[in-house]
């Protein structure tokens, strides 16, 4: 019986690597692939960004980031089969909630800072401790040093 693999996406290179890895795993296991992006307004949004136009739509931006990430990381056939989930709320909690009943949760080792941190951020440490299913953290390429 096939399950479901949930992967957090925020458009960052680590999340694209996680998405590619999760798609490969889904192909091996026959699981469906669900992508999740969460967004929320920072608590101090009005004071930090007083000139934000009223037509600014962070949910639409999150959906655009998710769609572009899927198109960039996956083949058209893989992308067509992906379940796309945009959640208004804390990104970490969105991933944990989406992972209920999943066979696996996949995240990159770090996300974007600034506004895009609100989209996903660095959640790998939190989800590894609180997710209701096994978690894979896809790390970046080793650096020479």
Short mmCIF file of N, CA and C in Angstrom, two decimals:
data_model
loop_
_atom_site.label_atom_id
_atom_site.label_comp_id
_atom_site.label_asym_id
_atom_site.label_seq_id
_atom_site.Cartn_x
_atom_site.Cartn_y
_atom_site.Cartn_z
N UNK A 1 0.84 -1.17 0.00
CA UNK A 1 0.00 0.00 0.00
C UNK A 1 0.89 1.24 0.00
N UNK A 2 0.73 2.09 -1.00
CA UNK A 2 1.56 3.28 -1.13
C UNK A 2 1.17 4.31 -0.08
N UNK A 3 2.16 5.06 0.33
CA UNK A 3 1.95 6.11 1.31
C UNK A 3 2.10 7.48 0.69
N UNK A 4 2.49 8.42 1.53
CA UNK A 4 2.63 9.81 1.10
C UNK A 4 3.91 10.37 1.69
N UNK A 5 4.69 11.03 0.85
CA UNK A 5 5.89 11.73 1.27
C UNK A 5 5.61 13.22 1.23
N UNK A 6 5.86 13.90 2.34
CA UNK A 6 5.66 15.34 2.44
C UNK A 6 7.03 16.01 2.38
N UNK A 7 7.13 17.07 1.58
CA UNK A 7 8.40 17.80 1.48
C UNK A 7 8.15 19.30 1.62
N UNK A 8 8.97 19.94 2.47
CA UNK A 8 8.88 21.38 2.66
C UNK A 8 9.66 22.10 1.57
N UNK A 9 9.03 23.12 0.99
CA UNK A 9 9.65 23.87 -0.11
C UNK A 9 9.53 25.36 0.18
N UNK A 10 10.64 26.09 0.01
CA UNK A 10 10.59 27.55 0.13
C UNK A 10 11.33 28.25 -1.00
N UNK A 11 11.77 27.50 -1.99
CA UNK A 11 12.48 28.08 -3.12
C UNK A 11 13.98 28.14 -2.95
N UNK A 12 14.48 27.88 -1.75
CA UNK A 12 15.92 27.90 -1.52
C UNK A 12 16.57 26.68 -2.16
N UNK A 13 17.86 26.77 -2.40
CA UNK A 13 18.59 25.64 -2.98
C UNK A 13 18.47 24.38 -2.12
N UNK A 14 18.60 24.48 -0.78
CA UNK A 14 18.42 23.27 0.03
C UNK A 14 17.02 22.66 -0.11
N UNK A 15 15.99 23.50 -0.25
CA UNK A 15 14.64 22.93 -0.39
C UNK A 15 14.46 22.30 -1.78
N UNK A 16 15.13 22.84 -2.78
CA UNK A 16 15.06 22.22 -4.12
C UNK A 16 15.75 20.85 -4.10
N UNK A 17 16.88 20.76 -3.39
CA UNK A 17 17.54 19.45 -3.26
C UNK A 17 16.64 18.47 -2.52
N UNK A 18 15.97 18.95 -1.47
CA UNK A 18 15.05 18.08 -0.72
C UNK A 18 13.91 17.62 -1.62
N UNK A 19 13.40 18.52 -2.44
CA UNK A 19 12.31 18.17 -3.36
C UNK A 19 12.75 17.11 -4.37
N UNK A 20 13.93 17.28 -4.94
CA UNK A 20 14.45 16.29 -5.89
C UNK A 20 14.63 14.94 -5.21
N UNK A 21 15.19 14.96 -4.00
CA UNK A 21 15.41 13.71 -3.27
C UNK A 21 14.07 13.03 -2.98
N UNK A 22 13.10 13.81 -2.52
CA UNK A 22 11.79 13.25 -2.18
C UNK A 22 11.11 12.68 -3.41
N UNK A 23 11.24 13.34 -4.55
CA UNK A 23 10.65 12.82 -5.79
C UNK A 23 11.29 11.49 -6.18
N UNK A 24 12.60 11.39 -6.01
CA UNK A 24 13.27 10.13 -6.29
C UNK A 24 12.82 9.03 -5.35
N UNK A 25 12.66 9.36 -4.08
CA UNK A 25 12.19 8.38 -3.10
C UNK A 25 10.76 7.95 -3.42
N UNK A 26 9.91 8.90 -3.79
CA UNK A 26 8.53 8.57 -4.14
C UNK A 26 8.48 7.64 -5.36
N UNK A 27 9.37 7.87 -6.32
CA UNK A 27 9.43 6.99 -7.49
C UNK A 27 9.83 5.58 -7.10
N UNK A 28 10.73 5.46 -6.12
CA UNK A 28 11.17 4.13 -5.67
C UNK A 28 10.10 3.39 -4.87
N UNK A 29 9.35 4.13 -4.06
CA UNK A 29 8.40 3.50 -3.14
C UNK A 29 6.97 3.45 -3.66
N UNK A 30 6.67 4.26 -4.68
CA UNK A 30 5.31 4.35 -5.17
C UNK A 30 4.43 5.28 -4.34
N UNK A 31 5.05 5.99 -3.38
CA UNK A 31 4.30 6.94 -2.56
C UNK A 31 3.93 8.17 -3.39
N UNK A 32 2.86 8.85 -2.99
CA UNK A 32 2.54 10.14 -3.58
C UNK A 32 3.47 11.18 -2.97
N UNK A 33 3.59 12.32 -3.64
CA UNK A 33 4.48 13.38 -3.18
C UNK A 33 3.65 14.64 -2.94
N UNK A 34 3.70 15.14 -1.71
CA UNK A 34 2.99 16.36 -1.34
C UNK A 34 4.01 17.43 -0.97
N UNK A 35 3.96 18.56 -1.67
CA UNK A 35 4.82 19.69 -1.34
C UNK A 35 4.04 20.64 -0.44
N UNK A 36 4.75 21.23 0.52
CA UNK A 36 4.11 22.15 1.46
C UNK A 36 4.95 23.41 1.57
N UNK A 37 4.29 24.55 1.46
CA UNK A 37 4.91 25.84 1.75
C UNK A 37 3.98 26.57 2.71
N UNK A 38 4.56 27.09 3.77
CA UNK A 38 3.79 27.85 4.75
C UNK A 38 4.22 29.30 4.73
N UNK A 39 3.30 30.17 5.04
CA UNK A 39 3.62 31.60 5.09
C UNK A 39 2.86 32.24 6.25
N UNK A 40 3.43 33.28 6.80
CA UNK A 40 2.73 34.05 7.82
C UNK A 40 3.28 35.46 7.85
N UNK A 41 2.46 36.39 8.28
CA UNK A 41 2.91 37.76 8.46
C UNK A 41 3.76 37.82 9.71
N UNK A 42 4.93 38.48 9.67
CA UNK A 42 5.69 38.67 10.91
C UNK A 42 4.86 39.51 11.89
N UNK A 43 5.09 39.31 13.18
CA UNK A 43 4.33 40.03 14.21
C UNK A 43 4.46 41.54 14.05
N UNK A 44 5.61 42.00 13.62
CA UNK A 44 5.84 43.43 13.49
C UNK A 44 5.72 43.91 12.05
N UNK A 45 4.91 43.24 11.25
CA UNK A 45 4.79 43.52 9.82
C UNK A 45 4.49 44.99 9.55
N UNK A 46 3.52 45.57 10.23
CA UNK A 46 3.10 46.95 9.96
C UNK A 46 4.22 47.94 10.24
N UNK A 47 5.01 47.73 11.28
CA UNK A 47 6.07 48.67 11.60
C UNK A 47 7.32 48.45 10.76
N UNK A 48 7.56 47.20 10.35
CA UNK A 48 8.73 46.92 9.51
C UNK A 48 8.52 47.35 8.07
N UNK A 49 7.31 47.21 7.58
CA UNK A 49 7.03 47.44 6.17
C UNK A 49 5.81 48.35 6.02
N UNK A 50 5.88 49.61 6.50
CA UNK A 50 4.70 50.46 6.45
C UNK A 50 4.27 50.81 5.03
N UNK A 51 5.14 50.68 4.06
CA UNK A 51 4.80 51.02 2.68
C UNK A 51 4.33 49.84 1.85
N UNK A 52 3.96 48.74 2.48
CA UNK A 52 3.51 47.57 1.73
C UNK A 52 2.19 47.90 1.05
N UNK A 53 2.11 47.72 -0.26
CA UNK A 53 0.86 48.04 -0.95
C UNK A 53 -0.27 47.12 -0.50
N UNK A 54 -1.49 47.62 -0.45
CA UNK A 54 -2.61 46.80 0.02
C UNK A 54 -2.87 45.58 -0.86
N UNK A 55 -2.44 45.63 -2.12
CA UNK A 55 -2.67 44.48 -3.01
C UNK A 55 -1.63 43.37 -2.83
N UNK A 56 -0.61 43.61 -1.98
CA UNK A 56 0.39 42.57 -1.74
C UNK A 56 -0.29 41.34 -1.14
N UNK A 57 -0.04 40.20 -1.74
CA UNK A 57 -0.71 38.96 -1.34
C UNK A 57 0.34 37.89 -1.04
N UNK A 58 0.70 37.71 0.24
CA UNK A 58 1.75 36.74 0.56
C UNK A 58 1.35 35.29 0.24
N UNK A 59 0.07 34.98 0.26
CA UNK A 59 -0.35 33.63 -0.11
C UNK A 59 -0.10 33.38 -1.59
N UNK A 60 -0.41 34.37 -2.42
CA UNK A 60 -0.16 34.23 -3.86
C UNK A 60 1.34 34.11 -4.13
N UNK A 61 2.15 34.90 -3.39
CA UNK A 61 3.60 34.81 -3.53
C UNK A 61 4.09 33.42 -3.13
N UNK A 62 3.58 32.88 -2.04
CA UNK A 62 3.98 31.53 -1.61
C UNK A 62 3.62 30.50 -2.67
N UNK A 63 2.43 30.61 -3.24
CA UNK A 63 2.01 29.67 -4.30
C UNK A 63 2.94 29.78 -5.51
N UNK A 64 3.30 31.01 -5.87
CA UNK A 64 4.21 31.22 -6.99
C UNK A 64 5.57 30.60 -6.71
N UNK A 65 6.10 30.79 -5.50
CA UNK A 65 7.38 30.20 -5.13
C UNK A 65 7.30 28.68 -5.21
N UNK A 66 6.20 28.11 -4.72
CA UNK A 66 6.03 26.66 -4.76
C UNK A 66 5.98 26.16 -6.20
N UNK A 67 5.15 26.80 -7.04
CA UNK A 67 5.03 26.37 -8.44
C UNK A 67 6.37 26.47 -9.18
N UNK A 68 7.08 27.59 -8.99
CA UNK A 68 8.37 27.77 -9.67
C UNK A 68 9.40 26.74 -9.18
N UNK A 69 9.37 26.43 -7.90
CA UNK A 69 10.31 25.45 -7.34
C UNK A 69 10.06 24.07 -7.93
N UNK A 70 8.80 23.69 -8.01
CA UNK A 70 8.43 22.38 -8.57
C UNK A 70 8.85 22.32 -10.04
N UNK A 71 8.55 23.38 -10.80
CA UNK A 71 8.92 23.40 -12.22
C UNK A 71 10.43 23.34 -12.42
N UNK A 72 11.18 23.97 -11.51
CA UNK A 72 12.64 23.99 -11.63
C UNK A 72 13.27 22.66 -11.24
N UNK A 73 12.73 22.01 -10.22
CA UNK A 73 13.39 20.83 -9.65
C UNK A 73 12.94 19.50 -10.26
N UNK A 74 11.74 19.46 -10.82
CA UNK A 74 11.19 18.18 -11.26
C UNK A 74 10.93 18.16 -12.76
N UNK A 75 10.84 16.96 -13.30
CA UNK A 75 10.44 16.81 -14.69
C UNK A 75 8.96 17.16 -14.80
N UNK A 76 8.49 17.48 -16.00
CA UNK A 76 7.06 17.79 -16.16
C UNK A 76 6.16 16.63 -15.69
N UNK A 77 6.58 15.41 -15.92
CA UNK A 77 5.78 14.26 -15.49
C UNK A 77 5.72 14.18 -13.96
N UNK A 78 6.86 14.39 -13.30
CA UNK A 78 6.88 14.39 -11.84
C UNK A 78 6.04 15.54 -11.29
N UNK A 79 6.21 16.72 -11.88
CA UNK A 79 5.50 17.92 -11.41
C UNK A 79 3.99 17.74 -11.52
N UNK A 80 3.54 17.09 -12.56
CA UNK A 80 2.10 16.92 -12.77
C UNK A 80 1.46 16.07 -11.67
N UNK A 81 2.23 15.20 -11.05
CA UNK A 81 1.68 14.29 -10.05
C UNK A 81 1.77 14.84 -8.62
N UNK A 82 2.42 15.98 -8.44
CA UNK A 82 2.66 16.52 -7.10
C UNK A 82 1.39 17.15 -6.53
N UNK A 83 1.15 16.87 -5.26
CA UNK A 83 0.09 17.55 -4.51
C UNK A 83 0.71 18.84 -3.97
N UNK A 84 0.11 19.98 -4.27
CA UNK A 84 0.67 21.28 -3.89
C UNK A 84 -0.17 21.87 -2.76
N UNK A 85 0.48 22.19 -1.64
CA UNK A 85 -0.23 22.69 -0.47
C UNK A 85 0.40 24.00 0.00
N UNK A 86 -0.43 25.05 0.03
CA UNK A 86 -0.02 26.35 0.54
C UNK A 86 -0.81 26.59 1.82
N UNK A 87 -0.08 26.86 2.92
CA UNK A 87 -0.72 26.99 4.23
C UNK A 87 -0.42 28.36 4.82
N UNK A 88 -1.46 29.07 5.19
CA UNK A 88 -1.30 30.32 5.92
C UNK A 88 -1.12 29.97 7.39
N UNK A 89 0.06 30.21 7.91
CA UNK A 89 0.34 29.87 9.30
C UNK A 89 1.82 29.56 9.46
N UNK A 90 2.19 29.22 10.66
CA UNK A 90 3.58 28.92 10.97
C UNK A 90 4.09 27.80 10.08
N UNK A 91 5.17 28.03 9.32
CA UNK A 91 5.67 27.01 8.39
C UNK A 91 6.05 25.70 9.07
N UNK A 92 6.68 25.78 10.24
CA UNK A 92 7.07 24.56 10.94
C UNK A 92 5.84 23.74 11.31
N UNK A 93 4.83 24.41 11.86
CA UNK A 93 3.61 23.71 12.23
C UNK A 93 2.88 23.18 11.01
N UNK A 94 2.93 23.93 9.91
CA UNK A 94 2.30 23.46 8.67
C UNK A 94 2.90 22.14 8.21
N UNK A 95 4.22 22.02 8.32
CA UNK A 95 4.87 20.76 7.93
C UNK A 95 4.51 19.62 8.88
N UNK A 96 4.52 19.90 10.16
CA UNK A 96 4.18 18.86 11.14
C UNK A 96 2.74 18.40 10.94
N UNK A 97 1.83 19.35 10.73
CA UNK A 97 0.42 18.98 10.49
C UNK A 97 0.28 18.16 9.21
N UNK A 98 0.95 18.58 8.14
CA UNK A 98 0.86 17.86 6.86
C UNK A 98 1.45 16.46 6.97
N UNK A 99 2.41 16.28 7.87
CA UNK A 99 3.08 14.99 8.00
C UNK A 99 2.25 13.95 8.75
N UNK A 100 1.13 14.36 9.34
CA UNK A 100 0.28 13.36 10.03
C UNK A 100 -0.22 12.36 9.01
N UNK A 101 0.04 11.11 9.26
CA UNK A 101 -0.37 10.04 8.35
C UNK A 101 0.58 9.81 7.19
N UNK A 102 1.63 10.61 7.09
CA UNK A 102 2.60 10.45 6.00
C UNK A 102 3.60 9.36 6.35
N UNK A 103 4.23 8.81 5.33
CA UNK A 103 5.26 7.81 5.58
C UNK A 103 6.62 8.47 5.81
N UNK A 104 6.77 9.75 5.36
CA UNK A 104 8.06 10.40 5.46
C UNK A 104 7.88 11.91 5.31
N UNK A 105 8.68 12.68 6.04
CA UNK A 105 8.75 14.14 5.89
C UNK A 105 10.17 14.48 5.47
N UNK A 106 10.32 15.29 4.44
CA UNK A 106 11.63 15.64 3.90
C UNK A 106 11.78 17.16 3.92
N UNK A 107 12.91 17.64 4.45
CA UNK A 107 13.22 19.07 4.46
C UNK A 107 14.68 19.27 4.08
N UNK A 108 14.98 20.47 3.61
CA UNK A 108 16.37 20.85 3.40
C UNK A 108 17.00 21.24 4.73
N UNK A 109 18.32 21.36 4.74
CA UNK A 109 18.99 21.65 6.00
C UNK A 109 18.89 23.11 6.41
N UNK A 110 18.50 23.99 5.52
CA UNK A 110 18.26 25.40 5.88
C UNK A 110 17.45 26.05 4.77
N UNK A 111 16.76 27.13 5.13
CA UNK A 111 15.94 27.85 4.16
C UNK A 111 16.44 29.27 4.00
N UNK A 112 15.58 30.10 3.47
CA UNK A 112 15.91 31.51 3.24
C UNK A 112 15.80 32.31 4.53
N UNK A 113 16.45 33.47 4.53
CA UNK A 113 16.27 34.42 5.62
C UNK A 113 15.35 35.54 5.14
N UNK A 114 15.02 36.47 6.02
CA UNK A 114 14.14 37.57 5.64
C UNK A 114 12.72 37.07 5.47
N UNK A 115 11.97 37.63 4.51
CA UNK A 115 10.58 37.21 4.30
C UNK A 115 10.50 35.73 3.98
N UNK A 116 11.44 35.25 3.17
CA UNK A 116 11.36 33.85 2.79
C UNK A 116 11.59 32.92 3.98
N UNK A 117 12.19 33.44 5.05
CA UNK A 117 12.30 32.64 6.27
C UNK A 117 10.90 32.39 6.82
N UNK A 118 10.02 33.34 6.65
CA UNK A 118 8.63 33.16 7.09
C UNK A 118 7.94 32.12 6.23
N UNK A 119 8.44 31.92 5.03
CA UNK A 119 7.84 30.91 4.16
C UNK A 119 8.23 29.51 4.63
N UNK A 120 9.48 29.31 4.94
CA UNK A 120 9.89 28.03 5.51
C UNK A 120 10.87 28.23 6.65
N UNK A 121 11.98 28.88 6.35
CA UNK A 121 12.96 29.10 7.42
C UNK A 121 13.73 27.85 7.78
N UNK A 122 14.49 27.95 8.84
CA UNK A 122 15.29 26.83 9.29
C UNK A 122 14.47 25.99 10.26
N UNK A 123 13.80 25.00 9.74
CA UNK A 123 12.87 24.21 10.55
C UNK A 123 13.35 22.79 10.78
N UNK A 124 14.45 22.41 10.17
CA UNK A 124 14.87 21.01 10.22
C UNK A 124 15.05 20.51 11.65
N UNK A 125 15.63 21.31 12.51
CA UNK A 125 15.83 20.87 13.89
C UNK A 125 14.50 20.64 14.60
N UNK A 126 13.56 21.53 14.41
CA UNK A 126 12.26 21.41 15.09
C UNK A 126 11.47 20.20 14.57
N UNK A 127 11.41 20.04 13.24
CA UNK A 127 10.60 18.93 12.72
C UNK A 127 11.21 17.57 13.04
N UNK A 128 12.53 17.50 13.14
CA UNK A 128 13.11 16.20 13.49
C UNK A 128 12.72 15.78 14.90
N UNK A 129 12.43 16.74 15.75
CA UNK A 129 12.03 16.44 17.13
C UNK A 129 10.53 16.23 17.30
N UNK A 130 9.72 16.84 16.41
CA UNK A 130 8.28 16.86 16.65
C UNK A 130 7.42 16.24 15.57
N UNK A 131 7.99 15.83 14.47
CA UNK A 131 7.18 15.27 13.38
C UNK A 131 6.58 13.93 13.78
N UNK A 132 5.38 13.64 13.29
CA UNK A 132 4.70 12.39 13.62
C UNK A 132 5.13 11.21 12.74
N UNK A 133 6.18 11.39 11.95
CA UNK A 133 6.65 10.33 11.06
C UNK A 133 8.18 10.48 10.93
N UNK A 134 8.83 9.52 10.30
CA UNK A 134 10.28 9.67 10.07
C UNK A 134 10.59 10.93 9.25
N UNK A 135 11.75 11.53 9.50
CA UNK A 135 12.17 12.75 8.83
C UNK A 135 13.52 12.53 8.16
N UNK A 136 13.65 13.03 6.93
CA UNK A 136 14.94 13.07 6.24
C UNK A 136 15.31 14.53 6.05
N UNK A 137 16.50 14.89 6.51
CA UNK A 137 17.03 16.23 6.29
C UNK A 137 18.08 16.10 5.19
N UNK A 138 17.82 16.72 4.05
CA UNK A 138 18.73 16.66 2.92
C UNK A 138 19.74 17.78 3.09
N UNK A 139 20.99 17.39 3.21
CA UNK A 139 22.08 18.36 3.44
C UNK A 139 22.63 18.82 2.10
N UNK A 140 23.30 19.97 2.15
CA UNK A 140 23.91 20.54 0.96
C UNK A 140 25.17 19.81 0.55
N UNK A 141 25.75 20.31 -0.51
CA UNK A 141 27.00 19.74 -1.00
C UNK A 141 28.12 20.05 -0.02
N UNK A 142 29.03 19.10 0.22
CA UNK A 142 30.16 19.38 1.11
C UNK A 142 31.01 20.51 0.53
N UNK A 143 31.51 21.36 1.41
CA UNK A 143 32.37 22.44 0.97
C UNK A 143 33.83 22.06 1.19
N UNK A 144 34.68 22.55 0.30
CA UNK A 144 36.12 22.29 0.45
C UNK A 144 36.62 23.10 1.63
N UNK A 145 37.43 22.54 2.42
CA UNK A 145 37.90 23.31 3.54
C UNK A 145 38.93 22.59 4.25
#
